[in-house]
């Protein structure tokens, strides 16, 4: 139990630390950040449940006002702005990513983790983010989806990095890859 709490806190801190990498904000208000990589790693390394809990812990701290998002942003208002859909989708993205890695036991862990990161960390997260953007920006779903094309290359790169990092951890410290342990508890 204590080990799980420590991992959850550690990965919440990892996501926050990735927010220290300078962000690039596009004209419509959504920044390009490294924090999406942290969401992917929560799923690929911690698994579905613990990965989602790590993201929820970070989001709780952000909602309380801690400036843990890229650019030193924090506060409840972020959940109602142009990035709100992405924030709401983060724990679900980590959960889906982790669930895929937990269930897909064949093949290279690097490939499985990269594909899981694309499905959970990009497709699922984009779905929530696009809906949120459409509401806030008063655009159609498809207009908001078109705005997301600028993010695709970088997010695919993050998914590949997540796959490679997960494979490296699996090789160096297999017991640390909680997403592949027999019981995810």
JSON list of C-alpha atoms in Angstrom, two decimals, residues 14-167:
[
{"chain": "A", "resi": 14, "resn": "UNK", "atom": "CA", "xyz": [7.01, 13.77, -12.64]},
{"chain": "A", "resi": 15, "resn": "UNK", "atom": "CA", "xyz": [4.10, 15.33, -14.53]},
{"chain": "A", "resi": 16, "resn": "UNK", "atom": "CA", "xyz": [4.61, 18.57, -12.60]},
{"chain": "A", "resi": 17, "resn": "UNK", "atom": "CA", "xyz": [8.37, 18.49, -13.32]},
{"chain": "A", "resi": 18, "resn": "UNK", "atom": "CA", "xyz": [7.69, 18.06, -17.03]},
{"chain": "A", "resi": 19, "resn": "UNK", "atom": "CA", "xyz": [5.72, 21.30, -16.77]},
{"chain": "A", "resi": 20, "resn": "UNK", "atom": "CA", "xyz": [9.01, 23.10, -16.08]},
{"chain": "A", "resi": 21, "resn": "UNK", "atom": "CA", "xyz": [10.03, 22.56, -19.69]},
{"chain": "A", "resi": 22, "resn": "UNK", "atom": "CA", "xyz": [9.02, 25.82, -21.42]},
{"chain": "A", "resi": 23, "resn": "UNK", "atom": "CA", "xyz": [5.65, 25.66, -23.15]},
{"chain": "A", "resi": 24, "resn": "UNK", "atom": "CA", "xyz": [4.79, 26.96, -26.59]},
{"chain": "A", "resi": 25, "resn": "UNK", "atom": "CA", "xyz": [1.28, 28.43, -26.66]},
{"chain": "A", "resi": 26, "resn": "UNK", "atom": "CA", "xyz": [-0.49, 28.41, -30.00]},
{"chain": "A", "resi": 27, "resn": "UNK", "atom": "CA", "xyz": [-2.81, 31.20, -31.15]},
{"chain": "A", "resi": 28, "resn": "UNK", "atom": "CA", "xyz": [-5.97, 29.50, -29.91]},
{"chain": "A", "resi": 29, "resn": "UNK", "atom": "CA", "xyz": [-4.68, 29.14, -26.35]},
{"chain": "A", "resi": 30, "resn": "UNK", "atom": "CA", "xyz": [-3.64, 25.49, -26.07]},
{"chain": "A", "resi": 31, "resn": "UNK", "atom": "CA", "xyz": [0.05, 25.07, -25.17]},
{"chain": "A", "resi": 32, "resn": "UNK", "atom": "CA", "xyz": [2.46, 22.46, -26.45]},
{"chain": "A", "resi": 33, "resn": "UNK", "atom": "CA", "xyz": [3.99, 20.96, -23.30]},
{"chain": "A", "resi": 34, "resn": "UNK", "atom": "CA", "xyz": [5.97, 17.92, -22.20]},
{"chain": "A", "resi": 35, "resn": "UNK", "atom": "CA", "xyz": [3.33, 17.00, -19.63]},
{"chain": "A", "resi": 36, "resn": "UNK", "atom": "CA", "xyz": [1.52, 14.72, -22.08]},
{"chain": "A", "resi": 37, "resn": "UNK", "atom": "CA", "xyz": [4.57, 12.45, -21.90]},
{"chain": "A", "resi": 38, "resn": "UNK", "atom": "CA", "xyz": [4.04, 12.21, -18.14]},
{"chain": "A", "resi": 39, "resn": "UNK", "atom": "CA", "xyz": [0.42, 11.17, -18.67]},
{"chain": "A", "resi": 40, "resn": "UNK", "atom": "CA", "xyz": [1.55, 8.44, -21.05]},
{"chain": "A", "resi": 41, "resn": "UNK", "atom": "CA", "xyz": [4.26, 7.22, -18.65]},
{"chain": "A", "resi": 42, "resn": "UNK", "atom": "CA", "xyz": [1.76, 7.06, -15.79]},
{"chain": "A", "resi": 43, "resn": "UNK", "atom": "CA", "xyz": [-0.19, 4.50, -17.78]},
{"chain": "A", "resi": 44, "resn": "UNK", "atom": "CA", "xyz": [2.67, 2.54, -19.30]},
{"chain": "A", "resi": 45, "resn": "UNK", "atom": "CA", "xyz": [4.64, 2.21, -16.06]},
{"chain": "A", "resi": 46, "resn": "UNK", "atom": "CA", "xyz": [2.09, 2.39, -13.24]},
{"chain": "A", "resi": 47, "resn": "UNK", "atom": "CA", "xyz": [-0.81, 0.70, -15.02]},
{"chain": "A", "resi": 48, "resn": "UNK", "atom": "CA", "xyz": [-4.41, 1.82, -15.37]},
{"chain": "A", "resi": 49, "resn": "UNK", "atom": "CA", "xyz": [-5.51, 2.36, -11.77]},
{"chain": "A", "resi": 50, "resn": "UNK", "atom": "CA", "xyz": [-2.31, 3.79, -10.28]},
{"chain": "A", "resi": 51, "resn": "UNK", "atom": "CA", "xyz": [-1.63, 5.85, -13.42]},
{"chain": "A", "resi": 52, "resn": "UNK", "atom": "CA", "xyz": [-5.06, 7.47, -13.28]},
{"chain": "A", "resi": 53, "resn": "UNK", "atom": "CA", "xyz": [-4.66, 8.10, -9.53]},
{"chain": "A", "resi": 54, "resn": "UNK", "atom": "CA", "xyz": [-1.30, 9.84, -10.09]},
{"chain": "A", "resi": 55, "resn": "UNK", "atom": "CA", "xyz": [-2.92, 12.16, -12.62]},
{"chain": "A", "resi": 56, "resn": "UNK", "atom": "CA", "xyz": [-5.90, 12.79, -10.34]},
{"chain": "A", "resi": 57, "resn": "UNK", "atom": "CA", "xyz": [-3.52, 13.72, -7.52]},
{"chain": "A", "resi": 58, "resn": "UNK", "atom": "CA", "xyz": [-1.77, 16.25, -9.76]},
{"chain": "A", "resi": 59, "resn": "UNK", "atom": "CA", "xyz": [-5.12, 17.68, -10.92]},
{"chain": "A", "resi": 60, "resn": "UNK", "atom": "CA", "xyz": [-6.32, 18.02, -7.32]},
{"chain": "A", "resi": 61, "resn": "UNK", "atom": "CA", "xyz": [-3.22, 20.05, -6.50]},
{"chain": "A", "resi": 62, "resn": "UNK", "atom": "CA", "xyz": [-3.71, 22.17, -9.64]},
{"chain": "A", "resi": 63, "resn": "UNK", "atom": "CA", "xyz": [-7.38, 22.75, -8.73]},
{"chain": "A", "resi": 64, "resn": "UNK", "atom": "CA", "xyz": [-6.27, 23.91, -5.29]},
{"chain": "A", "resi": 65, "resn": "UNK", "atom": "CA", "xyz": [-4.15, 26.56, -7.00]},
{"chain": "A", "resi": 66, "resn": "UNK", "atom": "CA", "xyz": [-0.67, 25.08, -7.07]},
{"chain": "A", "resi": 67, "resn": "UNK", "atom": "CA", "xyz": [1.13, 26.29, -10.22]},
{"chain": "A", "resi": 68, "resn": "UNK", "atom": "CA", "xyz": [2.07, 22.81, -11.46]},
{"chain": "A", "resi": 69, "resn": "UNK", "atom": "CA", "xyz": [1.04, 23.06, -15.10]},
{"chain": "A", "resi": 70, "resn": "UNK", "atom": "CA", "xyz": [3.37, 24.25, -17.84]},
{"chain": "A", "resi": 71, "resn": "UNK", "atom": "CA", "xyz": [4.10, 27.94, -17.53]},
{"chain": "A", "resi": 72, "resn": "UNK", "atom": "CA", "xyz": [3.34, 27.94, -13.80]},
{"chain": "A", "resi": 73, "resn": "UNK", "atom": "CA", "xyz": [-0.40, 27.73, -14.22]},
{"chain": "A", "resi": 74, "resn": "UNK", "atom": "CA", "xyz": [-2.78, 26.48, -11.57]},
{"chain": "A", "resi": 75, "resn": "UNK", "atom": "CA", "xyz": [-6.26, 27.05, -10.21]},
{"chain": "A", "resi": 76, "resn": "UNK", "atom": "CA", "xyz": [-9.79, 25.83, -10.70]},
{"chain": "A", "resi": 77, "resn": "UNK", "atom": "CA", "xyz": [-10.42, 28.24, -13.59]},
{"chain": "A", "resi": 78, "resn": "UNK", "atom": "CA", "xyz": [-8.16, 26.19, -15.88]},
{"chain": "A", "resi": 79, "resn": "UNK", "atom": "CA", "xyz": [-10.75, 23.41, -15.88]},
{"chain": "A", "resi": 80, "resn": "UNK", "atom": "CA", "xyz": [-13.26, 25.79, -17.48]},
{"chain": "A", "resi": 81, "resn": "UNK", "atom": "CA", "xyz": [-10.91, 27.30, -20.09]},
{"chain": "A", "resi": 82, "resn": "UNK", "atom": "CA", "xyz": [-9.72, 26.17, -23.48]},
{"chain": "A", "resi": 83, "resn": "UNK", "atom": "CA", "xyz": [-7.49, 23.46, -21.94]},
{"chain": "A", "resi": 84, "resn": "UNK", "atom": "CA", "xyz": [-10.19, 22.16, -19.57]},
{"chain": "A", "resi": 85, "resn": "UNK", "atom": "CA", "xyz": [-11.18, 19.24, -21.77]},
{"chain": "A", "resi": 86, "resn": "UNK", "atom": "CA", "xyz": [-7.60, 18.05, -21.90]},
{"chain": "A", "resi": 87, "resn": "UNK", "atom": "CA", "xyz": [-7.25, 18.25, -18.11]},
{"chain": "A", "resi": 88, "resn": "UNK", "atom": "CA", "xyz": [-10.48, 16.31, -17.63]},
{"chain": "A", "resi": 89, "resn": "UNK", "atom": "CA", "xyz": [-9.26, 13.73, -20.15]},
{"chain": "A", "resi": 90, "resn": "UNK", "atom": "CA", "xyz": [-5.81, 13.26, -18.59]},
{"chain": "A", "resi": 91, "resn": "UNK", "atom": "CA", "xyz": [-6.76, 10.63, -15.97]},
{"chain": "A", "resi": 92, "resn": "UNK", "atom": "CA", "xyz": [-8.86, 8.73, -18.50]},
{"chain": "A", "resi": 93, "resn": "UNK", "atom": "CA", "xyz": [-5.98, 8.85, -20.99]},
{"chain": "A", "resi": 94, "resn": "UNK", "atom": "CA", "xyz": [-3.59, 7.44, -18.37]},
{"chain": "A", "resi": 95, "resn": "UNK", "atom": "CA", "xyz": [-6.14, 4.76, -17.44]},
{"chain": "A", "resi": 96, "resn": "UNK", "atom": "CA", "xyz": [-6.69, 3.64, -21.05]},
{"chain": "A", "resi": 97, "resn": "UNK", "atom": "CA", "xyz": [-2.94, 3.66, -21.76]},
{"chain": "A", "resi": 98, "resn": "UNK", "atom": "CA", "xyz": [-2.29, 1.56, -18.67]},
{"chain": "A", "resi": 99, "resn": "UNK", "atom": "CA", "xyz": [-5.14, -0.83, -19.38]},
{"chain": "A", "resi": 100, "resn": "UNK", "atom": "CA", "xyz": [-3.77, -1.56, -22.84]},
{"chain": "A", "resi": 101, "resn": "UNK", "atom": "CA", "xyz": [-0.28, -2.25, -21.47]},
{"chain": "A", "resi": 102, "resn": "UNK", "atom": "CA", "xyz": [-1.73, -4.46, -18.71]},
{"chain": "A", "resi": 103, "resn": "UNK", "atom": "CA", "xyz": [-3.83, -6.55, -21.10]},
{"chain": "A", "resi": 104, "resn": "UNK", "atom": "CA", "xyz": [-1.57, -6.72, -24.17]},
{"chain": "A", "resi": 105, "resn": "UNK", "atom": "CA", "xyz": [1.07, -9.20, -23.01]},
{"chain": "A", "resi": 106, "resn": "UNK", "atom": "CA", "xyz": [2.63, -10.22, -26.34]},
{"chain": "A", "resi": 107, "resn": "UNK", "atom": "CA", "xyz": [5.25, -8.44, -28.39]},
{"chain": "A", "resi": 108, "resn": "UNK", "atom": "CA", "xyz": [7.83, -5.84, -27.58]},
{"chain": "A", "resi": 109, "resn": "UNK", "atom": "CA", "xyz": [7.04, -3.74, -24.50]},
{"chain": "A", "resi": 110, "resn": "UNK", "atom": "CA", "xyz": [8.38, -0.71, -26.39]},
{"chain": "A", "resi": 111, "resn": "UNK", "atom": "CA", "xyz": [5.91, -1.22, -29.26]},
{"chain": "A", "resi": 112, "resn": "UNK", "atom": "CA", "xyz": [3.01, -2.09, -26.96]},
{"chain": "A", "resi": 113, "resn": "UNK", "atom": "CA", "xyz": [3.69, 0.99, -24.80]},
{"chain": "A", "resi": 114, "resn": "UNK", "atom": "CA", "xyz": [4.03, 3.29, -27.81]},
{"chain": "A", "resi": 115, "resn": "UNK", "atom": "CA", "xyz": [0.77, 2.03, -29.33]},
{"chain": "A", "resi": 116, "resn": "UNK", "atom": "CA", "xyz": [-0.98, 2.25, -25.95]},
{"chain": "A", "resi": 117, "resn": "UNK", "atom": "CA", "xyz": [0.32, 5.83, -25.63]},
{"chain": "A", "resi": 118, "resn": "UNK", "atom": "CA", "xyz": [-1.04, 6.70, -29.06]},
{"chain": "A", "resi": 119, "resn": "UNK", "atom": "CA", "xyz": [-4.46, 5.23, -28.27]},
{"chain": "A", "resi": 120, "resn": "UNK", "atom": "CA", "xyz": [-4.78, 6.48, -24.68]},
{"chain": "A", "resi": 121, "resn": "UNK", "atom": "CA", "xyz": [-2.40, 9.41, -24.52]},
{"chain": "A", "resi": 122, "resn": "UNK", "atom": "CA", "xyz": [-3.32, 10.90, -27.90]},
{"chain": "A", "resi": 123, "resn": "UNK", "atom": "CA", "xyz": [-6.67, 9.66, -29.22]},
{"chain": "A", "resi": 124, "resn": "UNK", "atom": "CA", "xyz": [-8.51, 9.57, -25.88]},
{"chain": "A", "resi": 125, "resn": "UNK", "atom": "CA", "xyz": [-6.93, 12.82, -24.69]},
{"chain": "A", "resi": 126, "resn": "UNK", "atom": "CA", "xyz": [-7.69, 14.54, -28.00]},
{"chain": "A", "resi": 127, "resn": "UNK", "atom": "CA", "xyz": [-11.32, 13.45, -27.83]},
{"chain": "A", "resi": 128, "resn": "UNK", "atom": "CA", "xyz": [-11.79, 15.20, -24.48]},
{"chain": "A", "resi": 129, "resn": "UNK", "atom": "CA", "xyz": [-9.66, 18.16, -25.50]},
{"chain": "A", "resi": 130, "resn": "UNK", "atom": "CA", "xyz": [-11.44, 18.72, -28.80]},
{"chain": "A", "resi": 131, "resn": "UNK", "atom": "CA", "xyz": [-14.85, 18.62, -27.14]},
{"chain": "A", "resi": 132, "resn": "UNK", "atom": "CA", "xyz": [-13.66, 21.11, -24.51]},
{"chain": "A", "resi": 133, "resn": "UNK", "atom": "CA", "xyz": [-12.16, 23.39, -27.15]},
{"chain": "A", "resi": 134, "resn": "UNK", "atom": "CA", "xyz": [-15.33, 23.25, -29.24]},
{"chain": "A", "resi": 135, "resn": "UNK", "atom": "CA", "xyz": [-17.40, 24.36, -26.25]},
{"chain": "A", "resi": 136, "resn": "UNK", "atom": "CA", "xyz": [-15.07, 27.13, -25.06]},
{"chain": "A", "resi": 137, "resn": "UNK", "atom": "CA", "xyz": [-14.09, 28.45, -28.50]},
{"chain": "A", "resi": 138, "resn": "UNK", "atom": "CA", "xyz": [-17.65, 28.06, -29.84]},
{"chain": "A", "resi": 139, "resn": "UNK", "atom": "CA", "xyz": [-16.42, 26.05, -32.81]},
{"chain": "A", "resi": 140, "resn": "UNK", "atom": "CA", "xyz": [-17.67, 22.81, -34.30]},
{"chain": "A", "resi": 141, "resn": "UNK", "atom": "CA", "xyz": [-16.07, 19.54, -33.30]},
{"chain": "A", "resi": 142, "resn": "UNK", "atom": "CA", "xyz": [-14.40, 19.33, -36.71]},
{"chain": "A", "resi": 143, "resn": "UNK", "atom": "CA", "xyz": [-13.09, 22.92, -36.58]},
{"chain": "A", "resi": 144, "resn": "UNK", "atom": "CA", "xyz": [-11.58, 22.19, -33.17]},
{"chain": "A", "resi": 145, "resn": "UNK", "atom": "CA", "xyz": [-10.16, 18.90, -34.43]},
{"chain": "A", "resi": 146, "resn": "UNK", "atom": "CA", "xyz": [-8.45, 20.76, -37.27]},
{"chain": "A", "resi": 147, "resn": "UNK", "atom": "CA", "xyz": [-6.72, 22.98, -34.71]},
{"chain": "A", "resi": 148, "resn": "UNK", "atom": "CA", "xyz": [-5.19, 19.88, -33.16]},
{"chain": "A", "resi": 149, "resn": "UNK", "atom": "CA", "xyz": [-3.18, 18.93, -36.25]},
{"chain": "A", "resi": 150, "resn": "UNK", "atom": "CA", "xyz": [-0.28, 21.09, -35.04]},
{"chain": "A", "resi": 151, "resn": "UNK", "atom": "CA", "xyz": [0.09, 18.79, -32.01]},
{"chain": "A", "resi": 152, "resn": "UNK", "atom": "CA", "xyz": [0.13, 15.43, -33.77]},
{"chain": "A", "resi": 153, "resn": "UNK", "atom": "CA", "xyz": [3.85, 15.15, -34.68]},
{"chain": "A", "resi": 154, "resn": "UNK", "atom": "CA", "xyz": [5.03, 16.12, -31.19]},
{"chain": "A", "resi": 155, "resn": "UNK", "atom": "CA", "xyz": [2.54, 13.84, -29.48]},
{"chain": "A", "resi": 156, "resn": "UNK", "atom": "CA", "xyz": [3.57, 10.89, -31.66]},
{"chain": "A", "resi": 157, "resn": "UNK", "atom": "CA", "xyz": [7.18, 11.62, -30.68]},
{"chain": "A", "resi": 158, "resn": "UNK", "atom": "CA", "xyz": [6.12, 11.62, -26.99]},
{"chain": "A", "resi": 159, "resn": "UNK", "atom": "CA", "xyz": [4.40, 8.24, -27.50]},
{"chain": "A", "resi": 160, "resn": "UNK", "atom": "CA", "xyz": [7.58, 6.79, -29.01]},
{"chain": "A", "resi": 161, "resn": "UNK", "atom": "CA", "xyz": [9.65, 8.20, -26.14]},
{"chain": "A", "resi": 162, "resn": "UNK", "atom": "CA", "xyz": [7.17, 6.70, -23.65]},
{"chain": "A", "resi": 163, "resn": "UNK", "atom": "CA", "xyz": [7.56, 3.33, -25.35]},
{"chain": "A", "resi": 164, "resn": "UNK", "atom": "CA", "xyz": [11.35, 3.49, -25.28]},
{"chain": "A", "resi": 165, "resn": "UNK", "atom": "CA", "xyz": [11.50, 4.68, -21.65]},
{"chain": "A", "resi": 166, "resn": "UNK", "atom": "CA", "xyz": [9.06, 1.98, -20.57]},
{"chain": "A", "resi": 167, "resn": "UNK", "atom": "CA", "xyz": [11.14, -0.68, -22.34]}
]
